[in-house]
CSV table of C-alpha atoms and ligand atoms in Angstrom, one decimal:
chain,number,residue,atom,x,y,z
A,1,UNK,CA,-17.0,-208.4,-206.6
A,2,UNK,CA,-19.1,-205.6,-207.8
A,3,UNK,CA,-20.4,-203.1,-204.4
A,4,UNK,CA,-24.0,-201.2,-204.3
A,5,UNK,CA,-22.2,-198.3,-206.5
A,6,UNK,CA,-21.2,-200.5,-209.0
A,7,UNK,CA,-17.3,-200.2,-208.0
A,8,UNK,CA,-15.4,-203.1,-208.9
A,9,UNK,CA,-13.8,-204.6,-205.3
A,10,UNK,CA,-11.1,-206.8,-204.9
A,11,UNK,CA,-9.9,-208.7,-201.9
A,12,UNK,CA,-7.7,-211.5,-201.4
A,13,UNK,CA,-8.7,-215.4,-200.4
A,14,UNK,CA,-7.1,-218.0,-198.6
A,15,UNK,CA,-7.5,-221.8,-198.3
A,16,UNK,CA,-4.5,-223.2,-196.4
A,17,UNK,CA,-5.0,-227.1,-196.2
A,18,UNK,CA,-2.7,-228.4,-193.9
A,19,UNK,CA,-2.7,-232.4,-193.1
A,20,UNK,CA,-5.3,-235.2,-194.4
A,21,UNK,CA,-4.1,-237.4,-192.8
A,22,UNK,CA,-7.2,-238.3,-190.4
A,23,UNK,CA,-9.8,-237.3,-192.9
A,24,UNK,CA,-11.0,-234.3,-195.2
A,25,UNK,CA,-9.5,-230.9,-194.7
A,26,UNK,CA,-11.9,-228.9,-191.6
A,27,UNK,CA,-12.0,-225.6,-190.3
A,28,UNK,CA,-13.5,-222.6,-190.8
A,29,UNK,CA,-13.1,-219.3,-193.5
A,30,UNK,CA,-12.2,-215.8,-191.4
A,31,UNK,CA,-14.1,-212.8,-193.4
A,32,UNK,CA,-12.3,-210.0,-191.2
A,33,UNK,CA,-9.7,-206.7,-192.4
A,34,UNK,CA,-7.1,-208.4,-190.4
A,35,UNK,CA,-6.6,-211.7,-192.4
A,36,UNK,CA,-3.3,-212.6,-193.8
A,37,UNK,CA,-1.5,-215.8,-194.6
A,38,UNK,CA,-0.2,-215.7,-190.7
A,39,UNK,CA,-3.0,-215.5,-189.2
A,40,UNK,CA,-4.9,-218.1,-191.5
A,41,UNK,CA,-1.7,-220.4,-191.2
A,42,UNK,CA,-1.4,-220.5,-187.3
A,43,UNK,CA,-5.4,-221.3,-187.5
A,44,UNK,CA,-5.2,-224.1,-189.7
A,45,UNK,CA,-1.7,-225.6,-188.4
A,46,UNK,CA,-3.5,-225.7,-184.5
A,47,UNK,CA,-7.1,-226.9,-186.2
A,48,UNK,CA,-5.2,-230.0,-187.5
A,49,UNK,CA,-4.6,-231.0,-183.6
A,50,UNK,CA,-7.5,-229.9,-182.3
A,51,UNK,CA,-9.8,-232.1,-185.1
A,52,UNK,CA,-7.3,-234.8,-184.3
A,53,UNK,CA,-8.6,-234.2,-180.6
A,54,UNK,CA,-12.3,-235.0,-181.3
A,55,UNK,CA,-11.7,-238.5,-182.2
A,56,UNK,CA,-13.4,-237.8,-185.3
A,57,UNK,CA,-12.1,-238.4,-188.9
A,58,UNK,CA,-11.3,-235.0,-189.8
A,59,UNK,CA,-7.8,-233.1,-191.4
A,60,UNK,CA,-7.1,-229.7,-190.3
A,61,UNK,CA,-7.2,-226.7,-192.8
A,62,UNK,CA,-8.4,-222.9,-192.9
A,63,UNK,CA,-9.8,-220.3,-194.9
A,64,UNK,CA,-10.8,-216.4,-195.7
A,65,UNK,CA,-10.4,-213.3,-196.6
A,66,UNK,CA,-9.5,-209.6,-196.1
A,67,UNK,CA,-13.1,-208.3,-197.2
A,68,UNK,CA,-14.7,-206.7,-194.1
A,69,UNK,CA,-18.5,-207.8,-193.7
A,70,UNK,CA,-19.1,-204.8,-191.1
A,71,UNK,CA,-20.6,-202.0,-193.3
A,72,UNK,CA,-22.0,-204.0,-196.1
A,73,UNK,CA,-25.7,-204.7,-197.5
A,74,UNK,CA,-26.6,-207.8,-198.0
A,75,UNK,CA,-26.2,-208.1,-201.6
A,76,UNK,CA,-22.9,-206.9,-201.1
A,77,UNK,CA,-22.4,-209.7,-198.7
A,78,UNK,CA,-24.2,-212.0,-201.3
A,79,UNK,CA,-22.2,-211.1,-204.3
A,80,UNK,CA,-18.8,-210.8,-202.1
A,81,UNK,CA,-19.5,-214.9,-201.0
A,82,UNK,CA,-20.2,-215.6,-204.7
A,83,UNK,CA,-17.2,-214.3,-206.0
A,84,UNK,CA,-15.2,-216.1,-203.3
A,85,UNK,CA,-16.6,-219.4,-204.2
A,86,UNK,CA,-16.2,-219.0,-207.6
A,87,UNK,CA,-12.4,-219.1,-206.7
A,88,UNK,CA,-13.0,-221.7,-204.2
A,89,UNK,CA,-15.0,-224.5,-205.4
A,90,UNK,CA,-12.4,-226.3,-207.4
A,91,UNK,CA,-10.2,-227.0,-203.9
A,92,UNK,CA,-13.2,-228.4,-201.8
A,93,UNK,CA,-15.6,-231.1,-201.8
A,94,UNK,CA,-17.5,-233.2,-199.0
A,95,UNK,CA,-14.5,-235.9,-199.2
A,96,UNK,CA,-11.2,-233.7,-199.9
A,97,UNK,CA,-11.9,-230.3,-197.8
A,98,UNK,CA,-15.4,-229.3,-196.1
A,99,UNK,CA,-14.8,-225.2,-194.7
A,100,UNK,CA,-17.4,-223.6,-192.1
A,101,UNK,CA,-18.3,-220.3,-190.7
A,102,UNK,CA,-15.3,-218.5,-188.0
A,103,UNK,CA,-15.4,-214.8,-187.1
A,104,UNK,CA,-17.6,-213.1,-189.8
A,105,UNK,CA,-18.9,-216.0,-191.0
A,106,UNK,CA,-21.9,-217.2,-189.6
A,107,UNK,CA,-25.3,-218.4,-191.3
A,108,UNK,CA,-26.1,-216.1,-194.0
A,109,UNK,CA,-22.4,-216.3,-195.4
A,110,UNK,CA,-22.9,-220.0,-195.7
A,111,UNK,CA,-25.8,-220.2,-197.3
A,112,UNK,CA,-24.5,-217.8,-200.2
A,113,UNK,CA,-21.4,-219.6,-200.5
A,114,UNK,CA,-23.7,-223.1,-200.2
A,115,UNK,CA,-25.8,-221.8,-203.4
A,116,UNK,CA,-22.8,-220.4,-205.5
A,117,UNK,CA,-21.4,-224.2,-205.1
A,118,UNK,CA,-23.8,-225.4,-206.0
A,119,UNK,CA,-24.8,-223.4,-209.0
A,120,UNK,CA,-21.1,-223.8,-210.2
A,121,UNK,CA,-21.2,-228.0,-209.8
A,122,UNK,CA,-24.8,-228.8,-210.0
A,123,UNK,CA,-24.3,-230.6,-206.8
A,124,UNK,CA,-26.5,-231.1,-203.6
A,125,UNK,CA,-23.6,-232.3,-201.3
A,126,UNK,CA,-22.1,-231.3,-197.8
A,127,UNK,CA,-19.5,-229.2,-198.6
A,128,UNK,CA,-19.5,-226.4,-195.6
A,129,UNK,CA,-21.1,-226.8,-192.5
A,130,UNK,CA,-22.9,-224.3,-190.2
A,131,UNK,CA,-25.8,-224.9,-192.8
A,132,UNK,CA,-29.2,-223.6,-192.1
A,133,UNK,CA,-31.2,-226.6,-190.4
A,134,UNK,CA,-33.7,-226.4,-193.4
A,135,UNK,CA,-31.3,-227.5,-196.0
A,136,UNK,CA,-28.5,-229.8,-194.5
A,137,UNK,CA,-27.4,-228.4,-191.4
A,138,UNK,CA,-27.4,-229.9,-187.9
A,139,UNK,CA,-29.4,-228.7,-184.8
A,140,UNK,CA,-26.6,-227.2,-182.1
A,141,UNK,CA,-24.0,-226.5,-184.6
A,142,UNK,CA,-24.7,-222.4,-183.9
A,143,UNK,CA,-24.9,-223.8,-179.7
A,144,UNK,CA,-21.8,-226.4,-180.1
A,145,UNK,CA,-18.5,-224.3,-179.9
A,146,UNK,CA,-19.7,-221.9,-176.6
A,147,UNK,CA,-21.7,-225.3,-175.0
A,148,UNK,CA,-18.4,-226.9,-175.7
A,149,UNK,CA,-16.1,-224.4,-174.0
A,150,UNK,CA,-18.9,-224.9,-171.2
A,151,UNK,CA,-18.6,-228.6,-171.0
A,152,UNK,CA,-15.0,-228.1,-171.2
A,153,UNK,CA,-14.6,-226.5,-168.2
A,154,UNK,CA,-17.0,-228.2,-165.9
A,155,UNK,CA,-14.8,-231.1,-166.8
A,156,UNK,CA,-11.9,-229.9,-165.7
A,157,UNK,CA,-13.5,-228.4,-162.5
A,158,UNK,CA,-15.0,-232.0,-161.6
A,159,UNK,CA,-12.2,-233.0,-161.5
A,160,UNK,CA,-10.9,-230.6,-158.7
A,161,UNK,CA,-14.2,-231.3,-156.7
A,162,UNK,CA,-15.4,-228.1,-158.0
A,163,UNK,CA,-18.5,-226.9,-160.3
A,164,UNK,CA,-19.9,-223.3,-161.6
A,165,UNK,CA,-22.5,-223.7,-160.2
A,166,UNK,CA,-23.4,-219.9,-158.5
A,167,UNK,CA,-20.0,-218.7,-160.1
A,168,UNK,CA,-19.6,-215.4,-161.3
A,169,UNK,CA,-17.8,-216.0,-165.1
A,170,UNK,CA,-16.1,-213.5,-167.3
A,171,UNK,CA,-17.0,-213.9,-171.3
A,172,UNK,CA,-15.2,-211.4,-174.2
A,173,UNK,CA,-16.9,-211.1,-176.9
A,174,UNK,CA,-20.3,-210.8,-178.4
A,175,UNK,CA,-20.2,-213.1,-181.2
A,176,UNK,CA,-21.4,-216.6,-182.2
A,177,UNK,CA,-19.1,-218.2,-179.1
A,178,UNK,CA,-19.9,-215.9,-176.9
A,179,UNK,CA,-23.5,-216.1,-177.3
A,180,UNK,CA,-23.5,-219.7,-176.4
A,181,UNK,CA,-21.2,-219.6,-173.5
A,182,UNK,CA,-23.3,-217.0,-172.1
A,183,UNK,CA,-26.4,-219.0,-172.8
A,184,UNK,CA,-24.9,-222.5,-171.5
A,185,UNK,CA,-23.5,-221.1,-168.1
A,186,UNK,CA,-27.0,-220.2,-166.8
A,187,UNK,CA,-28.1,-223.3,-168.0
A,188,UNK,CA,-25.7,-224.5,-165.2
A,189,UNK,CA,-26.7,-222.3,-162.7
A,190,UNK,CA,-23.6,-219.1,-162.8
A,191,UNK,CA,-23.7,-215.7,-163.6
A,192,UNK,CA,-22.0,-214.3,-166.9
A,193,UNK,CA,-21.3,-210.8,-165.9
A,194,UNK,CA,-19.2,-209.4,-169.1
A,195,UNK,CA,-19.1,-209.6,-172.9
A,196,UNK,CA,-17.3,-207.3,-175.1
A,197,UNK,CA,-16.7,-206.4,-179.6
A,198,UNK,CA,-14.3,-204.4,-181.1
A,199,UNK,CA,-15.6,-201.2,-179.5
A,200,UNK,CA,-16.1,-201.7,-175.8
A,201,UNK,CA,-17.3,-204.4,-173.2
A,202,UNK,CA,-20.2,-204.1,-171.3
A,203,UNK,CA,-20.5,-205.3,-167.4
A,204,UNK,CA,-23.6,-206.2,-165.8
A,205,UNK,CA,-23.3,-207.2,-162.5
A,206,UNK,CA,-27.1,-208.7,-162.0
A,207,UNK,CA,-25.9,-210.9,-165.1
A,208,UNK,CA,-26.2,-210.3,-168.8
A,209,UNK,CA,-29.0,-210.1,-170.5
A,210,UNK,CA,-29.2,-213.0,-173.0
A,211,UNK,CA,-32.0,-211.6,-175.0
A,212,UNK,CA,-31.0,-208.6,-175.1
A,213,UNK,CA,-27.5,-209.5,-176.3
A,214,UNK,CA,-28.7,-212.1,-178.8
A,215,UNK,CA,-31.3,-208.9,-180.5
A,216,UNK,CA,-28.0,-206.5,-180.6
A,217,UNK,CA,-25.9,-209.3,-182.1
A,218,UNK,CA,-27.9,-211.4,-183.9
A,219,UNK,CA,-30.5,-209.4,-185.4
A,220,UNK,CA,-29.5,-205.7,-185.4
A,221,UNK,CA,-26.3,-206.6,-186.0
A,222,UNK,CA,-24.9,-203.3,-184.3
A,223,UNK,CA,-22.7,-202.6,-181.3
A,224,UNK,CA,-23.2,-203.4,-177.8
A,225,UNK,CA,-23.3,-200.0,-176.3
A,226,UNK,CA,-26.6,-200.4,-177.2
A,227,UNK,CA,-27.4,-202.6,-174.6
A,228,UNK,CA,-27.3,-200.4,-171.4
A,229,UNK,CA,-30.3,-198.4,-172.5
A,230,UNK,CA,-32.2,-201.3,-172.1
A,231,UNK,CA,-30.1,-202.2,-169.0
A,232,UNK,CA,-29.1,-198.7,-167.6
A,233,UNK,CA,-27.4,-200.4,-164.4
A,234,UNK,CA,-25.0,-202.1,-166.6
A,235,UNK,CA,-21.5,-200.4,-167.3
A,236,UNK,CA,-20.1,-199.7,-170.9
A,237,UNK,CA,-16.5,-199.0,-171.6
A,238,UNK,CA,-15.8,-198.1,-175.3
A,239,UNK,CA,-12.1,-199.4,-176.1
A,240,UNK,CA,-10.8,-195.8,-176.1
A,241,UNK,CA,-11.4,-195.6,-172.1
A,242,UNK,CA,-9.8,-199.4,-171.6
A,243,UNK,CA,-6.5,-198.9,-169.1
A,244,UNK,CA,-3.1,-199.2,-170.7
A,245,UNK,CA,-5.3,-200.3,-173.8
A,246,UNK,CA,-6.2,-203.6,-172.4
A,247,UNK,CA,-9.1,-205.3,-172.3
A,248,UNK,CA,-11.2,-204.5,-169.5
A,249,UNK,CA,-13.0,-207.9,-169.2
A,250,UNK,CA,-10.4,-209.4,-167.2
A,251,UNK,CA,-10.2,-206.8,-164.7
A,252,UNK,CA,-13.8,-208.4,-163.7
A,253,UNK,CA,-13.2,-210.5,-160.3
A,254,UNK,CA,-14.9,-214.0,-161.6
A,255,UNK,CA,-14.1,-217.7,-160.4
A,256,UNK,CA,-14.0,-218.7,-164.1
A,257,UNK,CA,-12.9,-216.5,-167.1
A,258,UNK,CA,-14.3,-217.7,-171.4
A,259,UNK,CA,-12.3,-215.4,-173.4
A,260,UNK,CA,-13.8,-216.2,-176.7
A,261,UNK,CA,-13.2,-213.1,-179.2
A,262,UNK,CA,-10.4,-213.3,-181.0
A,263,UNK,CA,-6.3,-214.2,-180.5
A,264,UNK,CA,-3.4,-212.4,-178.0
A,265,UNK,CA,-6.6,-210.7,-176.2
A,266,UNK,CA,-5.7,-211.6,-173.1
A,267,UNK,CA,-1.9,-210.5,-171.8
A,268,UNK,CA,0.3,-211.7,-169.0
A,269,UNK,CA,-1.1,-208.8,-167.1
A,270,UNK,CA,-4.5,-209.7,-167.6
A,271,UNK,CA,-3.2,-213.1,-166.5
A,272,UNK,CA,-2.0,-211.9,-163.5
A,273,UNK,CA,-5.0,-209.9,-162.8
A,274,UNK,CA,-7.4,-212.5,-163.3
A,275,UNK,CA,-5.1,-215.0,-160.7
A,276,UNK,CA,-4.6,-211.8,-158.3
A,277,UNK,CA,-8.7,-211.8,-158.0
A,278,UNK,CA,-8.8,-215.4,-157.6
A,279,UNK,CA,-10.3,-216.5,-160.6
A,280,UNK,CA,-9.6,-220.5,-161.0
A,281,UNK,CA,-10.6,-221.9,-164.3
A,282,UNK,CA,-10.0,-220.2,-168.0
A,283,UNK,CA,-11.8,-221.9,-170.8
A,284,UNK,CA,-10.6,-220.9,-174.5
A,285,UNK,CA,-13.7,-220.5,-176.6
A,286,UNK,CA,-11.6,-218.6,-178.5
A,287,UNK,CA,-8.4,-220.0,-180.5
A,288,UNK,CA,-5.3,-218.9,-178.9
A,289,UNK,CA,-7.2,-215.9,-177.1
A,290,UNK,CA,-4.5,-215.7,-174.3
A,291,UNK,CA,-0.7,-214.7,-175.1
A,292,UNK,CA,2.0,-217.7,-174.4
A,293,UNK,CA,2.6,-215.3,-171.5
A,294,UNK,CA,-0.2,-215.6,-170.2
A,295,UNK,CA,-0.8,-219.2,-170.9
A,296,UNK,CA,3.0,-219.6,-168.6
A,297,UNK,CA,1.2,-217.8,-165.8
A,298,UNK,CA,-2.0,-220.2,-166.0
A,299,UNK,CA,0.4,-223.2,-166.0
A,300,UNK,CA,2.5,-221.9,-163.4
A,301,UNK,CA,-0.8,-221.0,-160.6
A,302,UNK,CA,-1.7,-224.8,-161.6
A,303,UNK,CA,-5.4,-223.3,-162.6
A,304,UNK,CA,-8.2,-225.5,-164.7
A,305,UNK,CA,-6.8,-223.7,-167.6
A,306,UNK,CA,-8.3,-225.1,-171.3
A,307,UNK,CA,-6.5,-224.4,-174.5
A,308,UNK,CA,-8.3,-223.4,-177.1
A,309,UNK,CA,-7.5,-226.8,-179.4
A,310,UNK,CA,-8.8,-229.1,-176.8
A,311,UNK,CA,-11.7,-226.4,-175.1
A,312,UNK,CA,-13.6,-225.1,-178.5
A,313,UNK,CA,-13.2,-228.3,-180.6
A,314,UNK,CA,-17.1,-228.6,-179.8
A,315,UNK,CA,-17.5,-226.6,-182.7
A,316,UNK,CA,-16.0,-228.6,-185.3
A,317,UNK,CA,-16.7,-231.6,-184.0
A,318,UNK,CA,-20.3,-230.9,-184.4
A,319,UNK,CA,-19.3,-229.4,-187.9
A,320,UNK,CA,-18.7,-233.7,-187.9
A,321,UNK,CA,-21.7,-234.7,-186.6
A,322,UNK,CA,-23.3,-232.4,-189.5
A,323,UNK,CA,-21.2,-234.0,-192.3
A,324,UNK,CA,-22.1,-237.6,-190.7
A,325,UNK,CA,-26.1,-236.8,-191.2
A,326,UNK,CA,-25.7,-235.7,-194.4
A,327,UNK,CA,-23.7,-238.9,-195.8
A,328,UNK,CA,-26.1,-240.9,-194.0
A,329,UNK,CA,-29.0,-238.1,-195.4
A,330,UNK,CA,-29.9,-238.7,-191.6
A,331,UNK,CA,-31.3,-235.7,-189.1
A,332,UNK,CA,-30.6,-235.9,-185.7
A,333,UNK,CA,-32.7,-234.4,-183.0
A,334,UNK,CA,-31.0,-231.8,-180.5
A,335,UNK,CA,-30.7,-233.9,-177.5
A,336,UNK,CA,-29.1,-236.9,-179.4
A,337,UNK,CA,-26.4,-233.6,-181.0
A,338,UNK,CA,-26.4,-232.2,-178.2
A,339,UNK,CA,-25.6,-235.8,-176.0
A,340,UNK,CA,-22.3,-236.5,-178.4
A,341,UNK,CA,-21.2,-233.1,-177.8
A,342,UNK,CA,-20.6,-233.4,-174.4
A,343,UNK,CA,-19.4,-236.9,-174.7
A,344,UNK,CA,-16.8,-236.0,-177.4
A,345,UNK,CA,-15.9,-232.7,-175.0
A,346,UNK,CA,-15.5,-235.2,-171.9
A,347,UNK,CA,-13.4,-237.4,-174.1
A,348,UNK,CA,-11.0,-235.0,-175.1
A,349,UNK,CA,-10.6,-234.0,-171.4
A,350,UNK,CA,-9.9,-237.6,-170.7
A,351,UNK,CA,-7.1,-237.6,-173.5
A,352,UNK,CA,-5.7,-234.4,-172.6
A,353,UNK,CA,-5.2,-234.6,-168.9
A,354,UNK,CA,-4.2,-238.7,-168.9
A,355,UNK,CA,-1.5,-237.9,-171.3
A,356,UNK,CA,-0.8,-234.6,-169.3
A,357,UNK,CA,-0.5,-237.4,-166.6
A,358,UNK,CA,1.5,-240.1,-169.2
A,359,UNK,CA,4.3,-237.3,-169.4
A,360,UNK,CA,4.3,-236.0,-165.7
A,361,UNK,CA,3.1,-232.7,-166.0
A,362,UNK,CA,-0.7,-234.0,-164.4
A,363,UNK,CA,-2.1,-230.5,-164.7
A,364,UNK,CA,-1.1,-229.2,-167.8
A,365,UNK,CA,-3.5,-229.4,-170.5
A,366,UNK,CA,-1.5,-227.7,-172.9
A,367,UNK,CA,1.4,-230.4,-173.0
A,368,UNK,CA,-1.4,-233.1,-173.1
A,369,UNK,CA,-3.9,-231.6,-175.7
A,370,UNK,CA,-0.7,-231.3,-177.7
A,371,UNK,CA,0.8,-234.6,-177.8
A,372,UNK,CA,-2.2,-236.4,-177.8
A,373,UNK,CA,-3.3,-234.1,-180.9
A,374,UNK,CA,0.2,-234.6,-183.0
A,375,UNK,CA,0.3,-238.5,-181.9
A,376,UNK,CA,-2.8,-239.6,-183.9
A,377,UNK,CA,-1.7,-237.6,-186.6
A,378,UNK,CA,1.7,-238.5,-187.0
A,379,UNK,CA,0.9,-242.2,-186.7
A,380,UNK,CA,-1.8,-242.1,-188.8
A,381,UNK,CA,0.9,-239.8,-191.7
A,382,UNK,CA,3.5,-243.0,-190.9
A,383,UNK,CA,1.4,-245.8,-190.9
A,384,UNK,CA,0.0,-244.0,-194.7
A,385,UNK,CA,3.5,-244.4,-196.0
A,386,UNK,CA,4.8,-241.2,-194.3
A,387,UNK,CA,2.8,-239.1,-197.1
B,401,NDP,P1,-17.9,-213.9,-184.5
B,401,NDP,O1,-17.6,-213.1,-185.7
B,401,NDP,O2,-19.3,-214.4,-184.4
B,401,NDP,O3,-17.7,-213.0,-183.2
B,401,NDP,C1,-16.4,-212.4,-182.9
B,401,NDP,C2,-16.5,-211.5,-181.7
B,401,NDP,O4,-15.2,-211.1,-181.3
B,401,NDP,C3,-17.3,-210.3,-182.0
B,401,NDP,O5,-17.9,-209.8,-180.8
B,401,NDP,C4,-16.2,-209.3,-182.4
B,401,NDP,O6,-16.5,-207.9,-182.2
B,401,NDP,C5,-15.1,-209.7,-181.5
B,401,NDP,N1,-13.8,-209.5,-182.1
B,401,NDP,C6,-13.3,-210.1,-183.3
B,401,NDP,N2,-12.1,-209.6,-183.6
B,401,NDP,C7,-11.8,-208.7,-182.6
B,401,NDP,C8,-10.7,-207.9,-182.3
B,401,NDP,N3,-9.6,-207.9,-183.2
B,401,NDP,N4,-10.7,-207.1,-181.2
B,401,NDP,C9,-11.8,-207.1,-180.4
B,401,NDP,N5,-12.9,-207.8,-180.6
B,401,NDP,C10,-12.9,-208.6,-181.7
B,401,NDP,O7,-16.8,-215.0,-184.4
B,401,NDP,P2,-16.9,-216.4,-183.5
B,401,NDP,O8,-17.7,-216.1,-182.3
B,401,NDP,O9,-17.3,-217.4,-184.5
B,401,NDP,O10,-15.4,-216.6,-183.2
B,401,NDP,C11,-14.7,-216.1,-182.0
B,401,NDP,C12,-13.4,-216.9,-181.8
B,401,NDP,O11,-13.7,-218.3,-181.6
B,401,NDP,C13,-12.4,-216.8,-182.9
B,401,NDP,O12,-11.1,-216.9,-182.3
B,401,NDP,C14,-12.6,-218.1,-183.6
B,401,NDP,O13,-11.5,-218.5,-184.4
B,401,NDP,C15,-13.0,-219.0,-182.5
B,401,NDP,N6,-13.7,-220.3,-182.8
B,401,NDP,C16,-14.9,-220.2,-183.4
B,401,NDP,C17,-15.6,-221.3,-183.7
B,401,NDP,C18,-17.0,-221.3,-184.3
B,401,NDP,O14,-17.6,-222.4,-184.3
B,401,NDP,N7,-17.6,-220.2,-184.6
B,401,NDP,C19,-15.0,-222.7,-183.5
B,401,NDP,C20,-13.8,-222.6,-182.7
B,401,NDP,C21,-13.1,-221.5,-182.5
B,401,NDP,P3,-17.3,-207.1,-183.4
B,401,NDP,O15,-18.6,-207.7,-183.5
B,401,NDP,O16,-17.2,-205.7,-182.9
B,401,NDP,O17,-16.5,-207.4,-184.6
């Protein structure tokens, strides 16, 4: 791709498709200078449990690339999403593999890569999702993965006689996840008190902002130090002041902890910090946010503790529902979205913790979101003529 200088740019792509067995390849496409085949491997190897999860007919695959959307104009961004698709097209299609947005990837990147599809095919079909409601997409796909991790874990709280109701919650991140878990918990009555990006986290003890955090995020775009001089009683701490280098977020006392940034943010001693100030439920917005050493801790205290395949499938499940309005060329209002969200989020609780139960471990979600993910898929690969 060509930048604002006229430099000639190169970066690399990836499209891993995994397993088809339950439907189309799903998942999203990463745009961040981390990317490699690892990283886009492990995402699309635990996507293909956590669509089987939904219930829905969906494979598992994922996507990206190297190229670092922080920096760039928007017709660097444009011309960066045509050239991927140009590369791209020829792998996906609205029945053999449907990608959508991840971390930098949100509604502008689709709708590039949406128009460079379709310039290249001559086709009008759903082949991402995350589209803009005014040409394909569906209302609470931006809401669905934060609401989701939300739903998630007043699941697993009801069934410990418990809700977050006037709970103070820890949320990492700033991002499209984030957002929505901060805007879904006071929507049932608690109090996010952190968020953090790549720079620093901010802590407001009266509660963050949500509007204020949506204008830094979602329209300036810029970094959240920003925010205390509209709230000068909140706390930032840039990333070079964080103790021993971890994140400060989860030295936060809260009853309930959504880390939803990115993978291994959260450590065993995080872990053990967060249980040491009695916090009792840890939703993954994100996918695999805590360390396996911290996920033994979680396991071991017996906490409400949601992996990330079975606690932020709300996104791609709704990435579904999108695909099912536009076979049907159908457009559902928010509350009926919105309705099947949290059915399909209770659901997958159901699954998770009754197989949890079917194989004696009651409390651990990880051992039943697992099984009950590989199950479906594995009969379904068997049943296909082990294909
Ligand atoms: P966004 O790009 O919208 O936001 C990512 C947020 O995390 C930003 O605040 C970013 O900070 C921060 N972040 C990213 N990488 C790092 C890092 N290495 N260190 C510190 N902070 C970091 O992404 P999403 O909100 O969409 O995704 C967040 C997580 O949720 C990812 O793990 C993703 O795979 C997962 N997920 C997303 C779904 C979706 O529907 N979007 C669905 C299911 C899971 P900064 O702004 O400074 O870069």
């Amino acid at each position: 791709w060509i930048d604002d200088h006229g430099n000639i740019q190169v970066n690399k792509g990836y499209r891993i498709e995994f397993n088809s067995a339950l439907g189309p390849y799903k998942g999203g496409l990463r745009f961040h200078p981390s990317v490699n085949a690892g990283i886009i491997k492990f995402l699309g190897f635990e996507q293909i449990f956590k669509n089987s999860l939904t219930g829905l007919s969906i494979g598992g695959g994922k996507g990206g690339s190297d190229f670092d959307p922080k920096g760039k104009s928007d017709a660097e961004i444009m011309r960066f999403c045509q050239s991927f698709m140009t590369e791209l097209y020829r792998h996906i299609g609205p029945n053999t593999d449907v990608p959508a947005g991840d971390i930098g990837v949100g509604g502008r990147e689709i709708g590039y890569m949406f128009g460079q599809y379709k310039r290249l095919t001559g086709r009008y079909e759903g082949v991402l999702t995350g589209k803009n409601i005014k040409w394909g997409g569906s209302l609470v796909r931006t809401e669905a993965t934060g609401y989701g991790a939300v739903y998630f874990a007043q699941n697993m709280l009801e069934a410990r006689g418990e809700t977050l109701e006037d709970k103070v919650c820890t949320v990492s991140g700033s991002g499209n996840v984030a957002i929505y878990t901060v805007e879904k918990l006071y929507q049932v009555g608690a109090k996010p008190v952190t968020v953090s990006d790549s720079k620093g986290m901010i802590y407001d003890k009266h509660g963050i902002n949500l509007a204020t955090l949506k204008e830094i995020k979602e329209v300036q775009k810029t970094s959240l130090e920003h925010y205390i001089k509209e709230h000068p009683g909140a706390q930032y701490t840039p990333v070079s002041e964080y103790k021993e280098g971890r994140n400060e977020v989860w030295s936060v006392p809260c009853f309930a902890a959504f880390p939803s940034a990115t993978q291994n943010e959260l450590s065993a001693e995080d872990a053990r910090e967060l249980l040491k100030n009695g916090c009792i439920c840890v939703s993954e917005g994100a996918n695999m946010p805590s360390t396996p050493e911290a996920v033994d801790l979680f396991l071991a205290a017996k906490i409400a503790y949601g992996p990330g395949k079975a606690a932020n499938a709300g996104g791609v499940a709704t990435s579904q529902l999108e695909m099912s309005q536009n076979a049907g060329m159908e457009y559902w209002d928010f509350a009926t979205v919105d309705g099947k969200l949290k059915n399909i989020m209770k659901n997958i609780y159901t699954n998770s913790s009754e197989t949890a139960k079917e194989f004696g471990d009651p409390t651990n979600l990880v051992l039943g979101a697992n099984i009950a993910g590989f199950r479906k898929v594995a009969d379904a690969m068997i049943e296909q003529g082990a294909v």
